[in-house]
Amino acid sequence: MNSLFRNIFLLGLSKFYFKKITPKTQSTMRKFVAIAFLLVTYTGFSQIKVIETVPIEKIGRIGDNGTNDIYIQKEGNEYTISFKNIDDVDNGNIKFNFKDLAGDFESLYTIISNGFNATPVADIKLDLPNDIVWLHYTKNLQKLVTLQFMSKNKVTTATGISDSMTKADINNLFGKK
């Protein structure tokens, strides 16, 4: 019984409401509602969005773009050091990265440079947010000190060893020519 009264009321209300609206006004309202609907669906369900990108800057690179390629790149305030794993050349690059919060990039360069002059030559272990990196120094018979990055990812436990680098290579890698 309730629904009968409601239907009669709505039918009477709609007849009263539409009697006041002229056909021209009704056509204009339909166009307005259609345009509003299209605009709402256009903005609400668009598939392509523009994302702000940060340019990637190459700081330095050593190697021959082959098996012993090592480079540093900067994206925003995050530095990434990438190298080919000499133990497993076929599986691509090993990377470790860190943010330059308080001059960390220059601090890393200083730590590496000081390691070339240390007596005796000793390894240095660095704890980065996602990786543990060993700076492995060796001295050969000609008294030339070389460095290798040894990296272990904390999450994936992927490990890698870079090719040997001299002090001049490190200067080129860090853009200190």
mmCIF file of C-alpha atoms in Angstrom:
data_model
loop_
_atom_site.group_PDB
_atom_site.id
_atom_site.type_symbol
_atom_site.label_atom_id
_atom_site.label_comp_id
_atom_site.label_asym_id
_atom_site.label_seq_id
_atom_site.Cartn_x
_atom_site.Cartn_y
_atom_site.Cartn_z
ATOM 1 C CA MET A 1 0.000 0.000 0.000
ATOM 2 C CA ASN A 2 2.873 2.290 0.833
ATOM 3 C CA SER A 3 4.453 1.867 -2.602
ATOM 4 C CA LEU A 4 1.119 2.676 -4.296
ATOM 5 C CA PHE A 5 0.926 6.066 -2.561
ATOM 6 C CA ARG A 6 4.557 6.741 -3.335
ATOM 7 C CA ASN A 7 4.094 5.973 -7.061
ATOM 8 C CA ILE A 8 0.988 8.163 -7.287
ATOM 9 C CA PHE A 9 2.815 10.998 -5.515
ATOM 10 C CA LEU A 10 5.857 10.733 -7.812
ATOM 11 C CA LEU A 11 3.679 10.541 -10.920
ATOM 12 C CA GLY A 12 1.786 13.665 -9.885
ATOM 13 C CA LEU A 13 4.989 15.473 -8.940
ATOM 14 C CA SER A 14 6.649 14.658 -12.246
ATOM 15 C CA LYS A 15 3.617 15.846 -14.233
ATOM 16 C CA PHE A 16 3.574 19.066 -12.221
ATOM 17 C CA TYR A 17 7.339 19.558 -12.614
ATOM 18 C CA PHE A 18 7.513 18.934 -16.365
ATOM 19 C CA LYS A 19 4.474 21.153 -17.102
ATOM 20 C CA LYS A 20 6.519 24.177 -16.030
ATOM 21 C CA ILE A 21 9.449 23.320 -18.331
ATOM 22 C CA THR A 22 9.202 24.179 -22.022
ATOM 23 C CA PRO A 23 10.500 21.752 -24.667
ATOM 24 C CA LYS A 24 13.339 24.147 -25.516
ATOM 25 C CA THR A 25 14.456 24.295 -21.875
ATOM 26 C CA GLN A 26 14.159 20.532 -21.595
ATOM 27 C CA SER A 27 16.392 20.072 -24.669
ATOM 28 C CA THR A 28 18.980 22.479 -23.222
ATOM 29 C CA MET A 29 18.952 20.630 -19.899
ATOM 30 C CA ARG A 30 19.498 17.298 -21.656
ATOM 31 C CA LYS A 31 22.491 18.716 -23.543
ATOM 32 C CA PHE A 32 23.935 20.160 -20.336
ATOM 33 C CA VAL A 33 23.552 16.847 -18.481
ATOM 34 C CA ALA A 34 25.127 14.946 -21.400
ATOM 35 C CA ILE A 35 28.121 17.302 -21.542
ATOM 36 C CA ALA A 36 28.548 17.187 -17.758
ATOM 37 C CA PHE A 37 28.439 13.382 -17.859
ATOM 38 C CA LEU A 38 31.082 13.253 -20.592
ATOM 39 C CA LEU A 39 33.384 15.620 -18.705
ATOM 40 C CA VAL A 40 33.062 13.654 -15.474
ATOM 41 C CA THR A 41 33.782 10.340 -17.171
ATOM 42 C CA TYR A 42 36.655 11.868 -19.154
ATOM 43 C CA THR A 43 38.472 13.147 -16.075
ATOM 44 C CA GLY A 44 37.568 10.233 -13.845
ATOM 45 C CA PHE A 45 38.591 7.354 -16.068
ATOM 46 C CA SER A 46 41.429 8.647 -18.221
ATOM 47 C CA GLN A 47 44.128 6.043 -18.839
ATOM 48 C CA ILE A 48 47.057 8.256 -19.737
ATOM 49 C CA LYS A 49 48.589 10.495 -17.115
ATOM 50 C CA VAL A 50 51.645 12.711 -17.391
ATOM 51 C CA ILE A 51 54.257 11.881 -14.774
ATOM 52 C CA GLU A 52 56.949 14.356 -13.856
ATOM 53 C CA THR A 53 60.370 12.960 -14.705
ATOM 54 C CA VAL A 54 63.722 13.779 -13.206
ATOM 55 C CA PRO A 55 66.595 13.881 -15.710
ATOM 56 C CA ILE A 56 69.303 11.242 -15.335
ATOM 57 C CA GLU A 57 72.821 12.656 -15.319
ATOM 58 C CA LYS A 58 75.837 10.464 -16.091
ATOM 59 C CA ILE A 59 78.608 11.377 -13.654
ATOM 60 C CA GLY A 60 81.368 9.145 -15.001
ATOM 61 C CA ARG A 61 82.047 5.921 -16.852
ATOM 62 C CA ILE A 62 85.033 3.648 -17.225
ATOM 63 C CA GLY A 63 85.403 0.535 -19.303
ATOM 64 C CA ASP A 64 84.698 -0.410 -22.862
ATOM 65 C CA ASN A 65 80.875 -0.746 -22.763
ATOM 66 C CA GLY A 66 81.515 -4.476 -22.629
ATOM 67 C CA THR A 67 82.445 -6.857 -19.857
ATOM 68 C CA ASN A 68 84.170 -4.318 -17.607
ATOM 69 C CA ASP A 69 81.826 -1.359 -17.834
ATOM 70 C CA ILE A 70 81.366 0.675 -14.633
ATOM 71 C CA TYR A 71 79.402 3.914 -14.374
ATOM 72 C CA ILE A 72 77.785 6.330 -11.922
ATOM 73 C CA GLN A 73 74.548 8.152 -12.653
ATOM 74 C CA LYS A 74 72.552 10.697 -10.688
ATOM 75 C CA GLU A 75 68.759 10.961 -10.647
ATOM 76 C CA GLY A 76 67.573 13.797 -8.424
ATOM 77 C CA ASN A 77 69.597 13.385 -5.233
ATOM 78 C CA GLU A 78 70.062 9.616 -5.663
ATOM 79 C CA TYR A 79 73.303 8.172 -7.015
ATOM 80 C CA THR A 80 73.514 4.727 -8.613
ATOM 81 C CA ILE A 81 76.758 2.851 -9.191
ATOM 82 C CA SER A 82 76.452 0.078 -11.755
ATOM 83 C CA PHE A 83 79.011 -2.499 -12.836
ATOM 84 C CA LYS A 84 79.282 -5.801 -14.674
ATOM 85 C CA ASN A 85 79.737 -8.776 -12.365
ATOM 86 C CA ILE A 86 83.041 -10.368 -13.386
ATOM 87 C CA ASP A 87 81.949 -13.699 -11.848
ATOM 88 C CA ASP A 88 78.758 -13.871 -13.957
ATOM 89 C CA VAL A 89 79.024 -11.588 -17.000
ATOM 90 C CA ASP A 90 75.892 -12.983 -18.667
ATOM 91 C CA ASN A 91 73.457 -11.848 -15.950
ATOM 92 C CA GLY A 92 73.677 -8.102 -16.510
ATOM 93 C CA ASN A 93 74.663 -5.303 -14.194
ATOM 94 C CA ILE A 94 74.913 -5.171 -10.434
ATOM 95 C CA LYS A 95 73.739 -1.862 -8.971
ATOM 96 C CA PHE A 96 73.792 -0.185 -5.624
ATOM 97 C CA ASN A 97 72.439 3.243 -4.834
ATOM 98 C CA PHE A 98 72.199 5.817 -2.079
ATOM 99 C CA LYS A 99 70.778 9.276 -1.529
ATOM 100 C CA ASP A 100 73.099 12.241 -1.169
ATOM 101 C CA LEU A 101 71.638 13.574 2.075
ATOM 102 C CA ALA A 102 74.650 15.261 3.659
ATOM 103 C CA GLY A 103 77.374 15.224 1.017
ATOM 104 C CA ASP A 104 77.449 11.409 0.950
ATOM 105 C CA PHE A 105 78.658 11.271 -2.657
ATOM 106 C CA GLU A 106 81.752 13.357 -1.866
ATOM 107 C CA SER A 107 82.267 11.361 1.343
ATOM 108 C CA LEU A 108 82.287 8.124 -0.656
ATOM 109 C CA TYR A 109 84.860 9.575 -3.045
ATOM 110 C CA THR A 110 87.033 10.640 -0.090
ATOM 111 C CA ILE A 111 86.757 7.204 1.558
ATOM 112 C CA ILE A 112 87.729 5.461 -1.682
ATOM 113 C CA SER A 113 90.612 7.875 -2.395
ATOM 114 C CA ASN A 114 92.013 7.534 1.120
ATOM 115 C CA GLY A 115 91.913 3.736 0.762
ATOM 116 C CA PHE A 116 94.460 3.923 -2.058
ATOM 117 C CA ASN A 117 96.952 5.619 0.289
ATOM 118 C CA ALA A 118 96.315 3.465 3.386
ATOM 119 C CA THR A 119 99.119 1.375 4.816
ATOM 120 C CA PRO A 120 98.612 -1.524 5.014
ATOM 121 C CA VAL A 121 96.060 -1.919 2.255
ATOM 122 C CA ALA A 122 92.798 -2.992 3.907
ATOM 123 C CA ASP A 123 89.218 -3.578 2.836
ATOM 124 C CA ILE A 124 86.498 -1.113 3.824
ATOM 125 C CA LYS A 125 82.924 -2.251 4.448
ATOM 126 C CA LEU A 126 80.077 0.201 3.756
ATOM 127 C CA ASP A 127 76.493 -0.251 4.946
ATOM 128 C CA LEU A 128 74.067 1.364 2.488
ATOM 129 C CA PRO A 129 70.258 1.375 2.828
ATOM 130 C CA ASN A 130 69.722 -1.626 0.498
ATOM 131 C CA ASP A 131 73.228 -3.014 0.062
ATOM 132 C CA ILE A 132 76.456 -3.899 1.794
ATOM 133 C CA VAL A 133 79.490 -2.847 -0.257
ATOM 134 C CA TRP A 134 83.064 -3.877 0.341
ATOM 135 C CA LEU A 135 85.853 -1.767 -1.103
ATOM 136 C CA HIS A 136 88.476 -4.433 -1.778
ATOM 137 C CA TYR A 137 91.969 -2.999 -2.268
ATOM 138 C CA THR A 138 94.875 -5.057 -3.618
ATOM 139 C CA LYS A 139 98.507 -4.206 -4.288
ATOM 140 C CA ASN A 140 100.305 -5.988 -7.099
ATOM 141 C CA LEU A 141 104.030 -6.597 -7.581
ATOM 142 C CA GLN A 142 104.542 -3.222 -9.251
ATOM 143 C CA LYS A 143 103.144 -1.583 -6.070
ATOM 144 C CA LEU A 144 100.026 -0.479 -7.958
ATOM 145 C CA VAL A 145 96.940 -0.409 -5.742
ATOM 146 C CA THR A 146 93.643 -1.369 -7.364
ATOM 147 C CA LEU A 147 90.084 -1.382 -6.073
ATOM 148 C CA GLN A 148 87.121 -3.672 -6.663
ATOM 149 C CA PHE A 149 83.528 -3.111 -5.560
ATOM 150 C CA MET A 150 82.021 -6.190 -3.917
ATOM 151 C CA SER A 151 78.303 -5.755 -3.415
ATOM 152 C CA LYS A 152 75.598 -7.793 -1.674
ATOM 153 C CA ASN A 153 71.948 -6.739 -1.839
ATOM 154 C CA LYS A 154 70.193 -7.032 1.548
ATOM 155 C CA VAL A 155 66.821 -7.929 0.012
ATOM 156 C CA THR A 156 67.606 -10.220 -2.915
ATOM 157 C CA THR A 157 71.016 -11.394 -1.631
ATOM 158 C CA ALA A 158 72.408 -10.851 -5.151
ATOM 159 C CA THR A 159 76.175 -10.474 -5.080
ATOM 160 C CA GLY A 160 78.655 -9.072 -7.546
ATOM 161 C CA ILE A 161 82.290 -8.128 -7.998
ATOM 162 C CA SER A 162 83.471 -5.333 -10.271
ATOM 163 C CA ASP A 163 86.565 -5.262 -12.415
ATOM 164 C CA SER A 164 89.727 -3.769 -10.860
ATOM 165 C CA MET A 165 90.078 0.021 -10.933
ATOM 166 C CA THR A 166 93.065 2.287 -10.427
ATOM 167 C CA LYS A 167 93.107 5.707 -8.756
ATOM 168 C CA ALA A 168 92.866 7.346 -12.218
ATOM 169 C CA ASP A 169 89.840 5.174 -13.020
ATOM 170 C CA ILE A 170 88.150 6.282 -9.789
ATOM 171 C CA ASN A 171 88.792 9.940 -10.644
ATOM 172 C CA ASN A 172 87.144 9.420 -14.057
ATOM 173 C CA LEU A 173 84.276 7.457 -12.511
ATOM 174 C CA PHE A 174 83.496 10.226 -10.017
ATOM 175 C CA GLY A 175 83.911 12.965 -12.646
ATOM 176 C CA LYS A 176 87.093 14.407 -11.084
ATOM 177 C CA LYS A 177 89.248 14.379 -14.252
#
